[in-house]
Short mmCIF file of C-alpha atoms and ligand atoms in Angstrom, two decimals:
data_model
loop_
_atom_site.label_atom_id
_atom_site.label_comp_id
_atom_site.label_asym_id
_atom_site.label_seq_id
_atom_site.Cartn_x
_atom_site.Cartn_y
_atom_site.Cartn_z
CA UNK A 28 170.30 77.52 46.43
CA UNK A 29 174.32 78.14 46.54
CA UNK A 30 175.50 81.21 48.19
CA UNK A 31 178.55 83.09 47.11
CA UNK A 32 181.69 82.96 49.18
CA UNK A 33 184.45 86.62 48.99
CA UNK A 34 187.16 86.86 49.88
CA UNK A 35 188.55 90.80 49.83
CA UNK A 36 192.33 90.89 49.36
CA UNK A 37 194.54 93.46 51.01
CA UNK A 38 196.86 93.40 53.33
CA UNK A 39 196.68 94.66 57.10
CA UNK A 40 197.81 97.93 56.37
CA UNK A 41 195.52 98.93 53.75
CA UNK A 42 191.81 98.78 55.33
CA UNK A 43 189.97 102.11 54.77
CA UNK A 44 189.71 101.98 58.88
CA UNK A 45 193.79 103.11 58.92
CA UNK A 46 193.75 105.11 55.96
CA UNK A 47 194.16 108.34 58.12
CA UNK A 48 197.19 107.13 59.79
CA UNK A 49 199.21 104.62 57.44
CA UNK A 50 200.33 107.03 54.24
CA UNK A 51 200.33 104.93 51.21
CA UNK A 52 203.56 106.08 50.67
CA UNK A 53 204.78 103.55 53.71
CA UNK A 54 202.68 100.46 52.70
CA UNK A 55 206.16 98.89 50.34
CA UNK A 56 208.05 99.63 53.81
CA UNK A 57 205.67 97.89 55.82
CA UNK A 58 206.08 94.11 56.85
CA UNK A 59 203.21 92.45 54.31
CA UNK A 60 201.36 89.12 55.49
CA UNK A 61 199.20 88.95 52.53
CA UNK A 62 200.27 86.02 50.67
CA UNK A 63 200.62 84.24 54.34
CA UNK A 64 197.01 85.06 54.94
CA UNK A 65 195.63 84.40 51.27
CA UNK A 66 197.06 80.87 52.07
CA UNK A 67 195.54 80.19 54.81
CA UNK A 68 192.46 81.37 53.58
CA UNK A 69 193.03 79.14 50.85
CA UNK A 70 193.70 76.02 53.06
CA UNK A 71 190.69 76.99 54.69
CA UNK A 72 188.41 76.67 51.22
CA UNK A 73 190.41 73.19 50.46
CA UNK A 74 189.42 71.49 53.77
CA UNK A 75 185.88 72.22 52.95
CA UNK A 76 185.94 72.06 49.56
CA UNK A 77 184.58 75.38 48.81
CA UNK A 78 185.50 77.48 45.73
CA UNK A 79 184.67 81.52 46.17
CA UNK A 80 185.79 84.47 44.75
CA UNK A 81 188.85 86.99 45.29
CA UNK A 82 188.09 90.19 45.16
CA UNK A 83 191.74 91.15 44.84
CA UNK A 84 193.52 94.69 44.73
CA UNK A 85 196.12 95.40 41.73
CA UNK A 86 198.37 96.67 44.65
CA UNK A 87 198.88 93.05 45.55
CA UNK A 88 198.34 91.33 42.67
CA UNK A 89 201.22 93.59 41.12
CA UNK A 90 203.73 92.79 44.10
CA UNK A 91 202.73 88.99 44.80
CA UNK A 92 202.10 87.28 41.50
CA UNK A 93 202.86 83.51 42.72
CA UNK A 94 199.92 83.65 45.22
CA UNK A 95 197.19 85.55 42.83
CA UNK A 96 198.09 82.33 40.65
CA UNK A 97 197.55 79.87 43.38
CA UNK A 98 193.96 81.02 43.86
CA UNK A 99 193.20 80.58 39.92
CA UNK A 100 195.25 77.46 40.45
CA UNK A 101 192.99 76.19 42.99
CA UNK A 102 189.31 76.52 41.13
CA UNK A 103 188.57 79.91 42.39
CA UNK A 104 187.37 83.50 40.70
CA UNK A 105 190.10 86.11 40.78
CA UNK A 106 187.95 89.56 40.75
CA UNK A 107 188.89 92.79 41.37
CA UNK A 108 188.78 95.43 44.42
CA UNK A 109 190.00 98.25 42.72
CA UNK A 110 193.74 99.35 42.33
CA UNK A 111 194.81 100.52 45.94
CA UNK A 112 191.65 101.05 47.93
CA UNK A 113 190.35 104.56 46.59
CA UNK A 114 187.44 104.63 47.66
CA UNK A 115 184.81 105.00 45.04
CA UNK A 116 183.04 108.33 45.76
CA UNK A 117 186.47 109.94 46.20
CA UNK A 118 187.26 109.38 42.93
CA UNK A 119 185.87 111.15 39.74
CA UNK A 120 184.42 109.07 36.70
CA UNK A 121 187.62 109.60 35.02
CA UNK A 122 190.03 108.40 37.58
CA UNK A 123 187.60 105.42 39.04
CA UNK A 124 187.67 104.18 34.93
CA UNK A 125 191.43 104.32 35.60
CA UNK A 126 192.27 102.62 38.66
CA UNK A 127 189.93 99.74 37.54
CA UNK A 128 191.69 99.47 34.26
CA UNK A 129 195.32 99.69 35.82
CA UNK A 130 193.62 97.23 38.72
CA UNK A 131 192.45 94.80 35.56
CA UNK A 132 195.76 95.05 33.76
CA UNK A 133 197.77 94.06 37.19
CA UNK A 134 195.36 90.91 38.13
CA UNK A 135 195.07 89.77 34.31
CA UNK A 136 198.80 89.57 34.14
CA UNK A 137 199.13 87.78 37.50
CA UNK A 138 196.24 85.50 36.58
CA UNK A 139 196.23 84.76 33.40
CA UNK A 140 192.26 84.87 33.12
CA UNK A 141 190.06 87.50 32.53
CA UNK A 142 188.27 89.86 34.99
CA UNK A 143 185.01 90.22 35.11
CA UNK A 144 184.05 90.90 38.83
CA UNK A 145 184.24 94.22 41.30
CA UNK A 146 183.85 95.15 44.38
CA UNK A 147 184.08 98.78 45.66
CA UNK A 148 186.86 99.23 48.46
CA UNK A 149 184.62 99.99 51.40
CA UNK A 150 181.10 99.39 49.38
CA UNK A 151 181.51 102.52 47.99
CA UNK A 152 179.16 102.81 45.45
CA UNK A 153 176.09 104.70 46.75
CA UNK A 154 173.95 107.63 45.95
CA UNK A 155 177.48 110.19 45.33
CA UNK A 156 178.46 107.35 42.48
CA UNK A 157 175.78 107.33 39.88
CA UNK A 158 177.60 107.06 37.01
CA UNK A 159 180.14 104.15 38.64
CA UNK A 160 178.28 100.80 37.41
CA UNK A 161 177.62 102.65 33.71
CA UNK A 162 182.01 103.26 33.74
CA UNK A 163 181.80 98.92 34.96
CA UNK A 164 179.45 97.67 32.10
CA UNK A 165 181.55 100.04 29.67
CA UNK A 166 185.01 98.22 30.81
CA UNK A 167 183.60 94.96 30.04
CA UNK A 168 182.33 93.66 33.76
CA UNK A 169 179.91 91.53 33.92
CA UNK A 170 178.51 92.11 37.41
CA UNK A 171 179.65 94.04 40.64
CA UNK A 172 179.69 93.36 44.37
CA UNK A 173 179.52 96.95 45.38
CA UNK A 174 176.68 97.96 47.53
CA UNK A 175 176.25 97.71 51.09
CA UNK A 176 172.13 98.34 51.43
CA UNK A 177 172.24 99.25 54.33
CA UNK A 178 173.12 102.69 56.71
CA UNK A 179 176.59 102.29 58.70
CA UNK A 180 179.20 104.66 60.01
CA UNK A 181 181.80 104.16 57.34
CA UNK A 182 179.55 102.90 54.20
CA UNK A 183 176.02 102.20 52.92
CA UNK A 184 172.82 102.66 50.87
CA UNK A 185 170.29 102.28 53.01
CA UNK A 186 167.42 102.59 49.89
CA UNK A 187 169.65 99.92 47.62
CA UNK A 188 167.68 96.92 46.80
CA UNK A 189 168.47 93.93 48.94
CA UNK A 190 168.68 91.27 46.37
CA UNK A 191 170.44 91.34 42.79
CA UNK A 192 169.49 93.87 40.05
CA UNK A 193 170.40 95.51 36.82
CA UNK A 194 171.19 98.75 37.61
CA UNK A 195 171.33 99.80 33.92
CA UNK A 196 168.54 99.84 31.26
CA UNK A 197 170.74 99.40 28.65
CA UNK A 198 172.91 97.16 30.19
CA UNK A 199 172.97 92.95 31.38
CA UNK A 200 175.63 94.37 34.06
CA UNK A 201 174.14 92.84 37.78
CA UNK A 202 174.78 94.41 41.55
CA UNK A 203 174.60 91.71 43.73
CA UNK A 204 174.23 93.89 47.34
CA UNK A 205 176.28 92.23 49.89
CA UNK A 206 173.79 90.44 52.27
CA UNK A 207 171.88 91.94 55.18
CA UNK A 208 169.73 90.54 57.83
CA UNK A 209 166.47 92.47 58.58
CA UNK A 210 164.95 92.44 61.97
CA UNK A 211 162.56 94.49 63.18
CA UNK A 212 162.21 96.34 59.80
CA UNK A 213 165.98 97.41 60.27
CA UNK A 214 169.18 95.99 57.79
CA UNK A 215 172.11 94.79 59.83
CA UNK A 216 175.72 93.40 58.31
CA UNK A 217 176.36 90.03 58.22
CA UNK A 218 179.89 90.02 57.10
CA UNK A 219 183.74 91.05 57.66
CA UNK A 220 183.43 92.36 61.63
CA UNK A 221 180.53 92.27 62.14
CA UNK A 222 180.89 88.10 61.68
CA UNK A 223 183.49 88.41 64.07
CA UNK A 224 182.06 90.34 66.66
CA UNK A 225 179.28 88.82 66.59
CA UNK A 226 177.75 85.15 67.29
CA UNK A 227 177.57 83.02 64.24
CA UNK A 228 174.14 82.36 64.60
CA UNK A 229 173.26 86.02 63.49
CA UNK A 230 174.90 85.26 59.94
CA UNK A 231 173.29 81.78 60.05
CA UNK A 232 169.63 83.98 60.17
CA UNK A 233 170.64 86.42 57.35
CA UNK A 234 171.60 83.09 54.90
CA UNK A 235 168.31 81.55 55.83
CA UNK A 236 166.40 84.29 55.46
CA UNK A 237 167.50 85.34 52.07
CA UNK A 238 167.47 81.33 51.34
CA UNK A 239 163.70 81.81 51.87
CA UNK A 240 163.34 84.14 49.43
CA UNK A 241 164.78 81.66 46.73
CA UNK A 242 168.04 84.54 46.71
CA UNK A 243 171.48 83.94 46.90
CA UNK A 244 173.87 85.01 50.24
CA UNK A 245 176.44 87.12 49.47
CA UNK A 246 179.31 86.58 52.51
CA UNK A 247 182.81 88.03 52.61
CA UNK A 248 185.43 88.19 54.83
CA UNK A 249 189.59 89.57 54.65
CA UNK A 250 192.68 87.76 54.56
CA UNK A 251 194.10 89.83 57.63
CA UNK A 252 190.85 88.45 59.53
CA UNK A 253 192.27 85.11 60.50
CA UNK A 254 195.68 86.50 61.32
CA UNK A 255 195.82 87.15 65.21
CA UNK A 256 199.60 87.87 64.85
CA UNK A 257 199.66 90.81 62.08
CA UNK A 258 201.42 93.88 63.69
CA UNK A 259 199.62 96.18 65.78
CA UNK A 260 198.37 99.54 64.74
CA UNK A 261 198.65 102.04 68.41
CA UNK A 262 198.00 105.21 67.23
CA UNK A 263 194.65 104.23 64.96
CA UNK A 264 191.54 105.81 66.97
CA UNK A 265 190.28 103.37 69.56
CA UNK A 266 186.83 102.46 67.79
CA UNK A 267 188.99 100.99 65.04
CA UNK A 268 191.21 99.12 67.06
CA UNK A 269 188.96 97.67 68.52
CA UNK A 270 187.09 96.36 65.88
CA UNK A 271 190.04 95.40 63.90
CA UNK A 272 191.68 92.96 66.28
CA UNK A 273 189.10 91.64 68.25
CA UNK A 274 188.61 88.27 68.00
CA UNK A 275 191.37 87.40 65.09
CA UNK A 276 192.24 84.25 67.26
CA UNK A 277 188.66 82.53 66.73
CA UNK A 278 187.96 83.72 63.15
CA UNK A 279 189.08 80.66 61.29
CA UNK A 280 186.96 78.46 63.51
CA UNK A 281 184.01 80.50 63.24
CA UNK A 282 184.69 80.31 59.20
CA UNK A 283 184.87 76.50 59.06
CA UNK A 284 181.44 76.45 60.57
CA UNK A 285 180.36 78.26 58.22
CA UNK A 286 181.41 77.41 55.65
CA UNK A 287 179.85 73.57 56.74
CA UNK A 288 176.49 74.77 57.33
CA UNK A 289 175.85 76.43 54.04
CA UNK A 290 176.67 75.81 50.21
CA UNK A 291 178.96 78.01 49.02
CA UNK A 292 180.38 78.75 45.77
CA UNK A 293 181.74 81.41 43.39
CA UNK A 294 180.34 84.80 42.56
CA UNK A 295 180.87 84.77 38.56
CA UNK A 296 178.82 81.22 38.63
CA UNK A 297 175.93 82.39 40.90
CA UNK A 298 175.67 85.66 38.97
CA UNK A 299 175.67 83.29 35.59
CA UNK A 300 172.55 81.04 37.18
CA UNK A 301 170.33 84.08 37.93
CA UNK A 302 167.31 84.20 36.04
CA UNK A 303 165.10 86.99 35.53
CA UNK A 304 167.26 89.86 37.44
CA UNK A 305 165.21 92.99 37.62
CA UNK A 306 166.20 96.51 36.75
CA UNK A 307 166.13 98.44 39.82
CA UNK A 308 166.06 102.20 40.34
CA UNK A 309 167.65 103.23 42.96
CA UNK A 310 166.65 107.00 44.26
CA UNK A 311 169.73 108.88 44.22
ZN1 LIG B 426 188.68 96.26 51.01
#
């Protein structure tokens, strides 16, 4: 069983944790390490040999064309993550089928290939958003990345299915959930921070476990992760702080463990070997 590999791309300044003190009005007068960090990400995936998928904002891919075509260039899926980070159940149905559109248009042009993948900034897709994967399948996606089943400060669906599913009758459009462990009847992350906080060995469970039950892992991880030199945000609240820069120094290591221990590959091919993906209700 391969496992799929993300990557979500956006630069330091635009994670939903600083969205109450960084005005998106400052983020072109802000010093941006993205394309640094995509590299190095990509060097990363060319030591190992691993090809994943981008999950890529039309912010960037607007402002840094040369590296969106590097990771097409290199064998991996260029997806979307929306246009600037709006999170999903802020938006209405009319303005979410908007930003992905203007989102699409941005990495298509960059890319040159089409765009088939999402992920919601923030897993935002939840129990508020029941008409967001119906707005996906009508745009043309073919699957989404969106759900985080599972109850945290910022996001989650704790009643999501765990493993893939149709979330549309009428529709072959597939939600892969990111991956959770379960332990003790509760869901904990296994990505982003939480893989950085926390020993390796905890995300090594969560692939194994869903490995047992013949599913595939879905891991991700940010560009700004593996940057312990991106500038320093003093006036965020503490709690985000400290979550966003702990640890930045050891990340890469910790990935190329990873990233050895497991097969990885990307999410458009995974989604394409899937057989038999069940329609799944989800109570709203
Ligand atoms: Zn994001």
């Amino acid at each position: 069983m391969r496992h799929a590999m993300s990557v979500d791309v956006e630069d330091w300044f635009q994670v939903g944790a600083f969205e109450k003190v960084i005005d998106k009005a400052a983020w072109p007068t802000l010093a941006s390490r993205v394309e640094r960090n995509t590299d190095g990400v990509l060097a990363l995936f060319a030591e190992s040999g691993v090809k994943a998928t981008f999950f890529t904002l039309g912010w960037v891919a607007a402002r840094y064309p040369a590296v969106i075509r590097r990771i097409v260039e290199q064998g991996h899926e260029l997806a979307s993550h929306g246009w600037d980070h709006d999170r999903v159940f802020t938006m209405t149905p009319e303005h979410f089928r908007a930003d992905i559109a203007r989102a699409r248009s941005a990495l298509e042009d960059a890319g040159g290939v089409a765009i088939t993948g999402y992920r919601a900034p923030s897993f935002s897709i939840d129990a508020r958003t029941p008409w967001a994967h119906a707005v996906l399948a009508d745009e043309g996606y073919r699957y989404s990345s969106s759900i985080a089943p599972l109850r945290h400060d910022h996001y989650g669906w704790p009643e999501a299915p765990r493993y893939a599913f149709r979330p549309l009758v009428d529709s072959m459009l597939v939600e892969v959930p990111v991956t959770v462990a379960e332990w003790g009847g509760r869901r904990m992350a296994t990505g982003g921070g939480f893989f950085r906080l926390f020993p390796a060995a905890v995300t090594d469970y969560a692939v194994r476990q869903v490995d047992a039950a013949r599913q595939p892992a879905v891991f991700y991880f940010h560009p700004w992760e593996i940057d312990p030199g991106q500038p320093r945000v003093d006036h965020a609240p503490l709690r985000s702080r400290l979550r966003h820069y702990s640890r930045l120094g050891a990340m890469a290591g910790k990935l190329r463990g990873l990233l050895e221990r497991h097969e990885w590959g990307r999410m458009d091919h995974i989604v394409g070997g899937l057989e038999r993906v069940p329609v799944g209700m989800v109570a709203a």
